[in-house]
Short mmCIF file of C-alpha atoms in Angstrom, two decimals:
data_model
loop_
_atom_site.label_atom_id
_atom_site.label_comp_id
_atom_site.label_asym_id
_atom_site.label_seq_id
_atom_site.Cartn_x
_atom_site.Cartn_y
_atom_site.Cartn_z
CA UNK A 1 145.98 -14.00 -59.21
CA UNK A 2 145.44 -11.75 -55.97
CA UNK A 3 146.81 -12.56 -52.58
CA UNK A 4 146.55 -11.11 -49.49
CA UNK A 5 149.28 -8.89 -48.07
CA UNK A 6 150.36 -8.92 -44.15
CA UNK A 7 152.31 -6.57 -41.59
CA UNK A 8 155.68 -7.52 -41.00
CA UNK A 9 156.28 -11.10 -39.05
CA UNK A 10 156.97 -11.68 -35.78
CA UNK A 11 157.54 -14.16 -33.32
CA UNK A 12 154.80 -16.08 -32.13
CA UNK A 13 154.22 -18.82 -29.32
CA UNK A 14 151.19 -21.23 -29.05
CA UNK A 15 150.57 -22.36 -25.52
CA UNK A 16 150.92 -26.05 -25.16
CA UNK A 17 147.37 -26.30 -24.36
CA UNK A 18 146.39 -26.49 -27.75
CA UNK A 19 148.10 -29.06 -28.87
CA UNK A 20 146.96 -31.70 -26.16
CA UNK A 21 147.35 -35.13 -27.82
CA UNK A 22 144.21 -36.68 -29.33
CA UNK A 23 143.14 -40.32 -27.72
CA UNK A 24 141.80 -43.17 -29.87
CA UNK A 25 138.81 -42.68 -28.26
CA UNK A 26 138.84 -39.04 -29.03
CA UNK A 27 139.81 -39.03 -33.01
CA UNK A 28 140.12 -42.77 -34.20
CA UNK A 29 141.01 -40.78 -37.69
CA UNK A 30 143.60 -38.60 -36.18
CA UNK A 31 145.83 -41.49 -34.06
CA UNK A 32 149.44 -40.58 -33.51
CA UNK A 33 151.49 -42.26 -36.79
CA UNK A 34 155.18 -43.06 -35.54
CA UNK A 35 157.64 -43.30 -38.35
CA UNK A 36 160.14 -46.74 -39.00
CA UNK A 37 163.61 -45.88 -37.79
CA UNK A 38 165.91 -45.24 -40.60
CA UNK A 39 167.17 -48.19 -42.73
CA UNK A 40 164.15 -50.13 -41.47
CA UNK A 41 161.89 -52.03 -44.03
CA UNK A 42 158.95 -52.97 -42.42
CA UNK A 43 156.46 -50.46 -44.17
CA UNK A 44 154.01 -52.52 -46.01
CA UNK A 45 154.17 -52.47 -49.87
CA UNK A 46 151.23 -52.02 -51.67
CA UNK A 47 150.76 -54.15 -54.77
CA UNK A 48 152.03 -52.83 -58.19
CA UNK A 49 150.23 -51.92 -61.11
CA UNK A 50 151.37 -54.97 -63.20
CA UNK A 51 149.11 -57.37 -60.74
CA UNK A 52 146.17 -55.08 -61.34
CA UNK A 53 143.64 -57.56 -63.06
CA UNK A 54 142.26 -56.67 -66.57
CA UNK A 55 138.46 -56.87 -65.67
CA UNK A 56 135.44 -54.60 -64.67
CA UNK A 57 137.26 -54.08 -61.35
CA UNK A 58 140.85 -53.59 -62.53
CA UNK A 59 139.05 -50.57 -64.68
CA UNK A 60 137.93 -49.17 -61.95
CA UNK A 61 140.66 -49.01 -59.97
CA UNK A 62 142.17 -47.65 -62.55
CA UNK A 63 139.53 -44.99 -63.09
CA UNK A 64 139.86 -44.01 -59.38
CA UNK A 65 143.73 -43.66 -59.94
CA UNK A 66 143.35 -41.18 -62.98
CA UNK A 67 141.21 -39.04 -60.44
CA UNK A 68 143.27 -39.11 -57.46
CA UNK A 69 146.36 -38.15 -59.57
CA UNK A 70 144.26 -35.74 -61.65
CA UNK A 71 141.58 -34.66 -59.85
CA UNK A 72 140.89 -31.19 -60.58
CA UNK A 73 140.46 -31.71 -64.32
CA UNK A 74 138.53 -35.13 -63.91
CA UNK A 75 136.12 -33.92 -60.90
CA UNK A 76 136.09 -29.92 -61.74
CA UNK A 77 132.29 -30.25 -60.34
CA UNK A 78 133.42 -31.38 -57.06
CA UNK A 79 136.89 -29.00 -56.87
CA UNK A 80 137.07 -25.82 -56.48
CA UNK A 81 141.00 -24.74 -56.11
CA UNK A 82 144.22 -25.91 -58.34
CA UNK A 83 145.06 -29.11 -56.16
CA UNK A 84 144.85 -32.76 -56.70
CA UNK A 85 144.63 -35.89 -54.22
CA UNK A 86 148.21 -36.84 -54.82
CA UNK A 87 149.62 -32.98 -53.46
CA UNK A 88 149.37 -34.17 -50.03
CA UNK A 89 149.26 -37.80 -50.25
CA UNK A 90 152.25 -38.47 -52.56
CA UNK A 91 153.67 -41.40 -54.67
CA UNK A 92 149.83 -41.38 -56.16
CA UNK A 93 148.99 -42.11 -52.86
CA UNK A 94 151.49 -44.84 -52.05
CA UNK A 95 154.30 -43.47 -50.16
CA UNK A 96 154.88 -43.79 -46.49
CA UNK A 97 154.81 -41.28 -43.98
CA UNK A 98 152.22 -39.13 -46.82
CA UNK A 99 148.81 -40.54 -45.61
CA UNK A 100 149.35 -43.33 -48.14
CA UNK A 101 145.68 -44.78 -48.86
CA UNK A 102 146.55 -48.62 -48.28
CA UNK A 103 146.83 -47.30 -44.19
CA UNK A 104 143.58 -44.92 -44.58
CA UNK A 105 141.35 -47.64 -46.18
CA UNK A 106 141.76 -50.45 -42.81
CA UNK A 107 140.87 -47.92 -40.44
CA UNK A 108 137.51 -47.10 -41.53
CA UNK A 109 134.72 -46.59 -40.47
CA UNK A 110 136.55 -44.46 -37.55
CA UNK A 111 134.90 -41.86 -35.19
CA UNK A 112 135.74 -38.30 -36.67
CA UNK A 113 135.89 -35.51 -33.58
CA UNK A 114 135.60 -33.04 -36.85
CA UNK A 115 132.36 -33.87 -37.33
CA UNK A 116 131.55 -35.82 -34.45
CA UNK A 117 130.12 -38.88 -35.95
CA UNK A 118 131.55 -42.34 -36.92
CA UNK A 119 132.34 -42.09 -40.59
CA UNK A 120 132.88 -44.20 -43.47
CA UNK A 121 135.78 -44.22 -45.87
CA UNK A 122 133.46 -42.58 -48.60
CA UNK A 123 132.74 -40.34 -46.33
CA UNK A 124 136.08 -39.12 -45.66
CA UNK A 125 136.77 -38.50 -48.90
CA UNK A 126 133.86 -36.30 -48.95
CA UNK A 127 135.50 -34.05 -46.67
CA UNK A 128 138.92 -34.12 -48.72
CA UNK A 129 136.54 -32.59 -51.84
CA UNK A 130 135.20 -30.35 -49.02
CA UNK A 131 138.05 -28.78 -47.18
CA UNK A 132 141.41 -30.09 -48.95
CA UNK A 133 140.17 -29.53 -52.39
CA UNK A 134 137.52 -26.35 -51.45
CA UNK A 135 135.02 -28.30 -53.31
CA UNK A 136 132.09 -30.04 -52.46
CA UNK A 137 131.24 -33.36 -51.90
CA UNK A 138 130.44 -35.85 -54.42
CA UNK A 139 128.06 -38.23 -53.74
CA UNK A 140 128.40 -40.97 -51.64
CA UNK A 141 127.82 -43.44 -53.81
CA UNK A 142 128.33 -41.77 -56.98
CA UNK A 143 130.95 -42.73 -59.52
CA UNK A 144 134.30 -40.25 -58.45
CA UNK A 145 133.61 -41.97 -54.28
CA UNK A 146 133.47 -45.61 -55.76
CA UNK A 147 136.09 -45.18 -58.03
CA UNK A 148 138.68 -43.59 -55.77
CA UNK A 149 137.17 -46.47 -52.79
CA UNK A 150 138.13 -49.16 -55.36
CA UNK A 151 141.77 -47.86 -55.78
CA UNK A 152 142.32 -47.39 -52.03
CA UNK A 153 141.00 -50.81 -51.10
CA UNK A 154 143.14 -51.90 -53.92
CA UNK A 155 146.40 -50.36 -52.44
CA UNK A 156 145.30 -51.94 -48.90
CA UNK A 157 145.28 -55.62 -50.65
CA UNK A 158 146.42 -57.61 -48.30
CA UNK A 159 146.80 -54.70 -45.61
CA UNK A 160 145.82 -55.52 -41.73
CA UNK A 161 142.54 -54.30 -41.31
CA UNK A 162 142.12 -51.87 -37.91
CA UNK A 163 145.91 -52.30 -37.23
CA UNK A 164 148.06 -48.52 -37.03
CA UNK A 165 150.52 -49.32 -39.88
CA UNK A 166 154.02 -47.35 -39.94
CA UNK A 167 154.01 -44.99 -42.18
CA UNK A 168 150.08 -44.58 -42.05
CA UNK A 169 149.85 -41.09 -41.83
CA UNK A 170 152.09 -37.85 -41.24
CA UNK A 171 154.55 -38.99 -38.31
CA UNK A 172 154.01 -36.37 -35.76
CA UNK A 173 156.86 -33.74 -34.85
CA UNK A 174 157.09 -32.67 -31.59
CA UNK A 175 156.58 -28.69 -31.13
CA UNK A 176 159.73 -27.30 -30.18
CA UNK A 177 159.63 -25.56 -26.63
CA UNK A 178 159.93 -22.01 -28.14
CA UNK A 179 157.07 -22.67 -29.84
CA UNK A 180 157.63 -21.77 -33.59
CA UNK A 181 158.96 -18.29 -35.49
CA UNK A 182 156.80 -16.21 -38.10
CA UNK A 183 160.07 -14.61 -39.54
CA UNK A 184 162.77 -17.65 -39.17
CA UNK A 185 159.79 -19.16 -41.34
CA UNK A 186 159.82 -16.73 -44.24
CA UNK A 187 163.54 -17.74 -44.60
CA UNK A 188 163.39 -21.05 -44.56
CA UNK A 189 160.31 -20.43 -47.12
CA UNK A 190 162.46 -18.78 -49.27
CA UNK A 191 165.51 -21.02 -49.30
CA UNK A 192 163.82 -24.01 -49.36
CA UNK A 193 160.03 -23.72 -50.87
CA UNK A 194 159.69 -20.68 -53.15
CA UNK A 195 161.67 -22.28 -55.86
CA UNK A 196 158.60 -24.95 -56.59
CA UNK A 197 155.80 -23.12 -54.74
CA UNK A 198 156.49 -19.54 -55.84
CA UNK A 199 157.53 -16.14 -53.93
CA UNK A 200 153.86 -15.68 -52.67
CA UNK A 201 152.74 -19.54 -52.54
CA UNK A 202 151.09 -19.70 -55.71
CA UNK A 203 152.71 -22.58 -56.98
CA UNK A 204 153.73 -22.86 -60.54
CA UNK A 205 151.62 -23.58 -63.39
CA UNK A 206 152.10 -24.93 -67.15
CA UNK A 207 149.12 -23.70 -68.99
CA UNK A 208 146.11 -23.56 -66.83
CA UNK A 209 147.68 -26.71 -64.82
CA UNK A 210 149.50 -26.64 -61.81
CA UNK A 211 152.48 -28.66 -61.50
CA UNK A 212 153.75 -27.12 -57.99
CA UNK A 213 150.70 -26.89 -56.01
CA UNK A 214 149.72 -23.33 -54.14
CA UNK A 215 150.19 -23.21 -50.67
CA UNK A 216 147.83 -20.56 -50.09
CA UNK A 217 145.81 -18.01 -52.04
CA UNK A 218 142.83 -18.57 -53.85
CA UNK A 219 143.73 -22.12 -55.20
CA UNK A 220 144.93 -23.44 -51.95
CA UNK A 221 143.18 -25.92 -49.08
CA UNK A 222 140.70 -23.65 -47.38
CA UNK A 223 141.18 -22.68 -43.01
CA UNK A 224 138.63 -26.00 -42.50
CA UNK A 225 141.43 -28.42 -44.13
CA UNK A 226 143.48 -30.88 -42.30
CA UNK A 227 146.67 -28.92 -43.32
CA UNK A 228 145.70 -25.37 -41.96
CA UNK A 229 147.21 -27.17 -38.41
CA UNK A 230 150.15 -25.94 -38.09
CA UNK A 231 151.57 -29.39 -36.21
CA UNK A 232 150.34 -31.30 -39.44
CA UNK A 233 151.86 -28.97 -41.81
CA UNK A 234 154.89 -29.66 -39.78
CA UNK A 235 154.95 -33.48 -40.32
CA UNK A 236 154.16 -33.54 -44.07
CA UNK A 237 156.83 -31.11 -44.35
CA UNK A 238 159.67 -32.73 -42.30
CA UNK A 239 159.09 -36.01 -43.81
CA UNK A 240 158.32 -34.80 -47.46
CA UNK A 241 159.39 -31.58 -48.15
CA UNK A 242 161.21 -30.12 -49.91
CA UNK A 243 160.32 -32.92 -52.66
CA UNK A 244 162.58 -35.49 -52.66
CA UNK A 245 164.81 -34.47 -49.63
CA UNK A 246 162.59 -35.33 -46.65
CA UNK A 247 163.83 -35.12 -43.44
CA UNK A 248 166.58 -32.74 -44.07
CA UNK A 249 164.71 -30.10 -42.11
CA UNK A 250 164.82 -30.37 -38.83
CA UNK A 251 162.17 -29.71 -36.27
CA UNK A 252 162.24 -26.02 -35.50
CA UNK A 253 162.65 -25.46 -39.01
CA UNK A 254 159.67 -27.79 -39.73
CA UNK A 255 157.57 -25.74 -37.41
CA UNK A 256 158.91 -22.37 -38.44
CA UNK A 257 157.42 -22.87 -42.03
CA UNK A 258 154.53 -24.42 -41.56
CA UNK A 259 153.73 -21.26 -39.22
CA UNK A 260 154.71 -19.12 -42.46
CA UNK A 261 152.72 -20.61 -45.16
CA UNK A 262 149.32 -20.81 -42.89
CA UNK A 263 149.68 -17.41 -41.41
CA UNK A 264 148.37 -16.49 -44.95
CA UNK A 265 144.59 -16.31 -46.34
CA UNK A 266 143.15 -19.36 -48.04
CA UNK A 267 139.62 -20.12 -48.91
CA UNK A 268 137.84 -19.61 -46.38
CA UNK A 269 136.49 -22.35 -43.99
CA UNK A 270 132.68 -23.57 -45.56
CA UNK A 271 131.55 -23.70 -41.50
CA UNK A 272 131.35 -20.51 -41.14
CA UNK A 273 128.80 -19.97 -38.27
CA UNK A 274 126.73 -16.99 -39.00
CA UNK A 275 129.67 -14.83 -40.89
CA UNK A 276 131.66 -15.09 -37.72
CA UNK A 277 135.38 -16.23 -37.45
CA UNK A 278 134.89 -15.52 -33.66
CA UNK A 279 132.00 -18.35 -33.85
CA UNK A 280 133.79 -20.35 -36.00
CA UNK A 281 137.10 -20.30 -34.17
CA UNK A 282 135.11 -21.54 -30.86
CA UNK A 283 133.60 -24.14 -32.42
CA UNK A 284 136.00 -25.74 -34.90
CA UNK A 285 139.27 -24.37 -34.37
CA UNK A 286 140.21 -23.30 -30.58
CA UNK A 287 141.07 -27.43 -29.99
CA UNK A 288 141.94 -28.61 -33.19
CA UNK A 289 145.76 -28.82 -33.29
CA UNK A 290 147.98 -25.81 -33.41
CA UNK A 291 146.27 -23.28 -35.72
CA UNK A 292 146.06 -19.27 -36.55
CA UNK A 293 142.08 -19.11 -37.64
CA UNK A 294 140.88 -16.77 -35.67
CA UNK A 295 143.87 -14.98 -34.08
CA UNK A 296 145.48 -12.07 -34.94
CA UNK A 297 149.30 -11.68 -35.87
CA UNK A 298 151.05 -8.38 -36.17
CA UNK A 299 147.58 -6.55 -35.69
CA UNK A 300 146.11 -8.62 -38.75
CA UNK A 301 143.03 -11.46 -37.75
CA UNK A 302 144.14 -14.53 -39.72
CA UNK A 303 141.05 -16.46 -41.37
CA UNK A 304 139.22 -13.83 -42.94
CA UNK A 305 139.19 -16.01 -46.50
CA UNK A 306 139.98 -14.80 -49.44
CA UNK A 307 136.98 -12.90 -51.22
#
């Protein structure tokens, strides 16, 4: 496995600008996810596998868990890196403050500023097989979407429908005021990531397999992918990383890494206007979140995909 190489790191500041907070009338997808204080029990609990009904519908849902947790051998049509649903949404999609699916399902259909249109649940999980997984979409209505549909609603049983649930999504971290540090990242990479994700994020594998997912590199989320922001890299990581011990990092720190692992190439982003990362940036990238497509860092132009 190849991966890119860069110029030494150095210290780089994103002006505030670019990380202007998203309204619900802007992003209805995107809202701001607080997380419960600690100690607090409110988070709703989705219903266990032992209620699951032993039917046509219990089968399905538990057809559309198989593919979430093992989704790049059960879809390989539709996926088109080493990752599965469960890598970012963890707990096989269950656990709070990881973009569980019982607080996705209730707040669909939601306007998308991504791709400007109100969409569905089925399809948002057309863009995860997009951009997440590098994929492409399956169909709409096509056994993978209404199997994976079925096990979301399923978690949601008995979730508020259109209400913001804690622990929806990834709780957002504020951007410390220096911004965030190329080279503190690579540390913190290294004491805190590389042992599960690998010296040059390429995860670890058993067989063909991955069991630690790459965090960038051919098999990675491509630059059009939700976690290419740097500010929602930052979340997952604060309250999930390193596995099992979230929260132990603290802002800066959160920042500071995320800023490491997507200053490297990854797939690159299926938009692409006319061959042009210029084009692209303008018109995908410049206002969504804190990001490096596009810019250049230590004389190297970040986004160029790997080939």
């Amino acid at each position: 496995m190849k991966f890119l190489s860069f110029a030494p790191l150095s210290l780089v500041l994103m002006s505030a600008d670019l990380y202007a907070a998203q309204t619900v009338m802007d992003d209805q997808s995107e809202l701001k996810t607080q997380a419960v204080a600690a100690g607090h029990t409110s988070y709703f609990q989705p219903p266990a596998e032992h209620e699951l009904s032993d039917n046509a519908f219990g089968k399905l849902v538990r057809q559309g868990h198989s593919l979430f947790v093992d989704t790049r051998r059960q879809a390989p049509a539709y996926v088109g890196n080493g990752l599965n649903c469960s890598n970012c949404h963890l707990d096989q999609g269950r656990l709070p403050n990881s973009a569980p699916l019982w607080g996705a399902y209730p707040m669909y259909p939601a306007y998308r500023k991504k791709n400007d249109k109100v969409n569905t649940f089925a399809e948002r999980l057309q863009g995860c097989f997009q951009f997440s997984m590098n994929g492409k979409p399956p169909p709409a209505d096509g056994p993978e979407i209404t199997a994976l549909s079925a096990y979301a609603y399923w978690l949601a049983t008995k979730a508020p429908l259109g209400v913001e649930s804690p622990g929806r999504g990834y709780p957002e971290v504020t951007q410390p005021a220096k911004g965030y540090d190329l080279a503190q990242g690579a540390q913190v990479y290294k004491a805190q990531c590389a042992i599960c994700h690998g010296d040059t994020g390429q995860g670890q594998k058993v067989g063909q397999d991955y069991v630690m997912p790459p965090l960038w590199g051919k098999d990675s989320y491509n630059w059009g992918a939700g976690m290419h922001r740097i500010n929602t890299a930052a979340s997952f990581i604060q309250y999930n990383m390193p596995l099992g011990k979230g929260k132990s990092l603290n802002d800066q720190q959160a920042w500071d890494v995320a800023a490491f692992i997507n200053s490297h190439e990854r797939p690159q982003d299926p938009r692409l206007i006319d061959g042009s990362i210029e084009k692209t940036r303008v018109k995908f990238h410049a206002n969504d979140g804190v990001n490096l497509y596009g810019q250049t860092v230590d004389g190297v132009l970040i986004g160029q995909g790997i080939r």
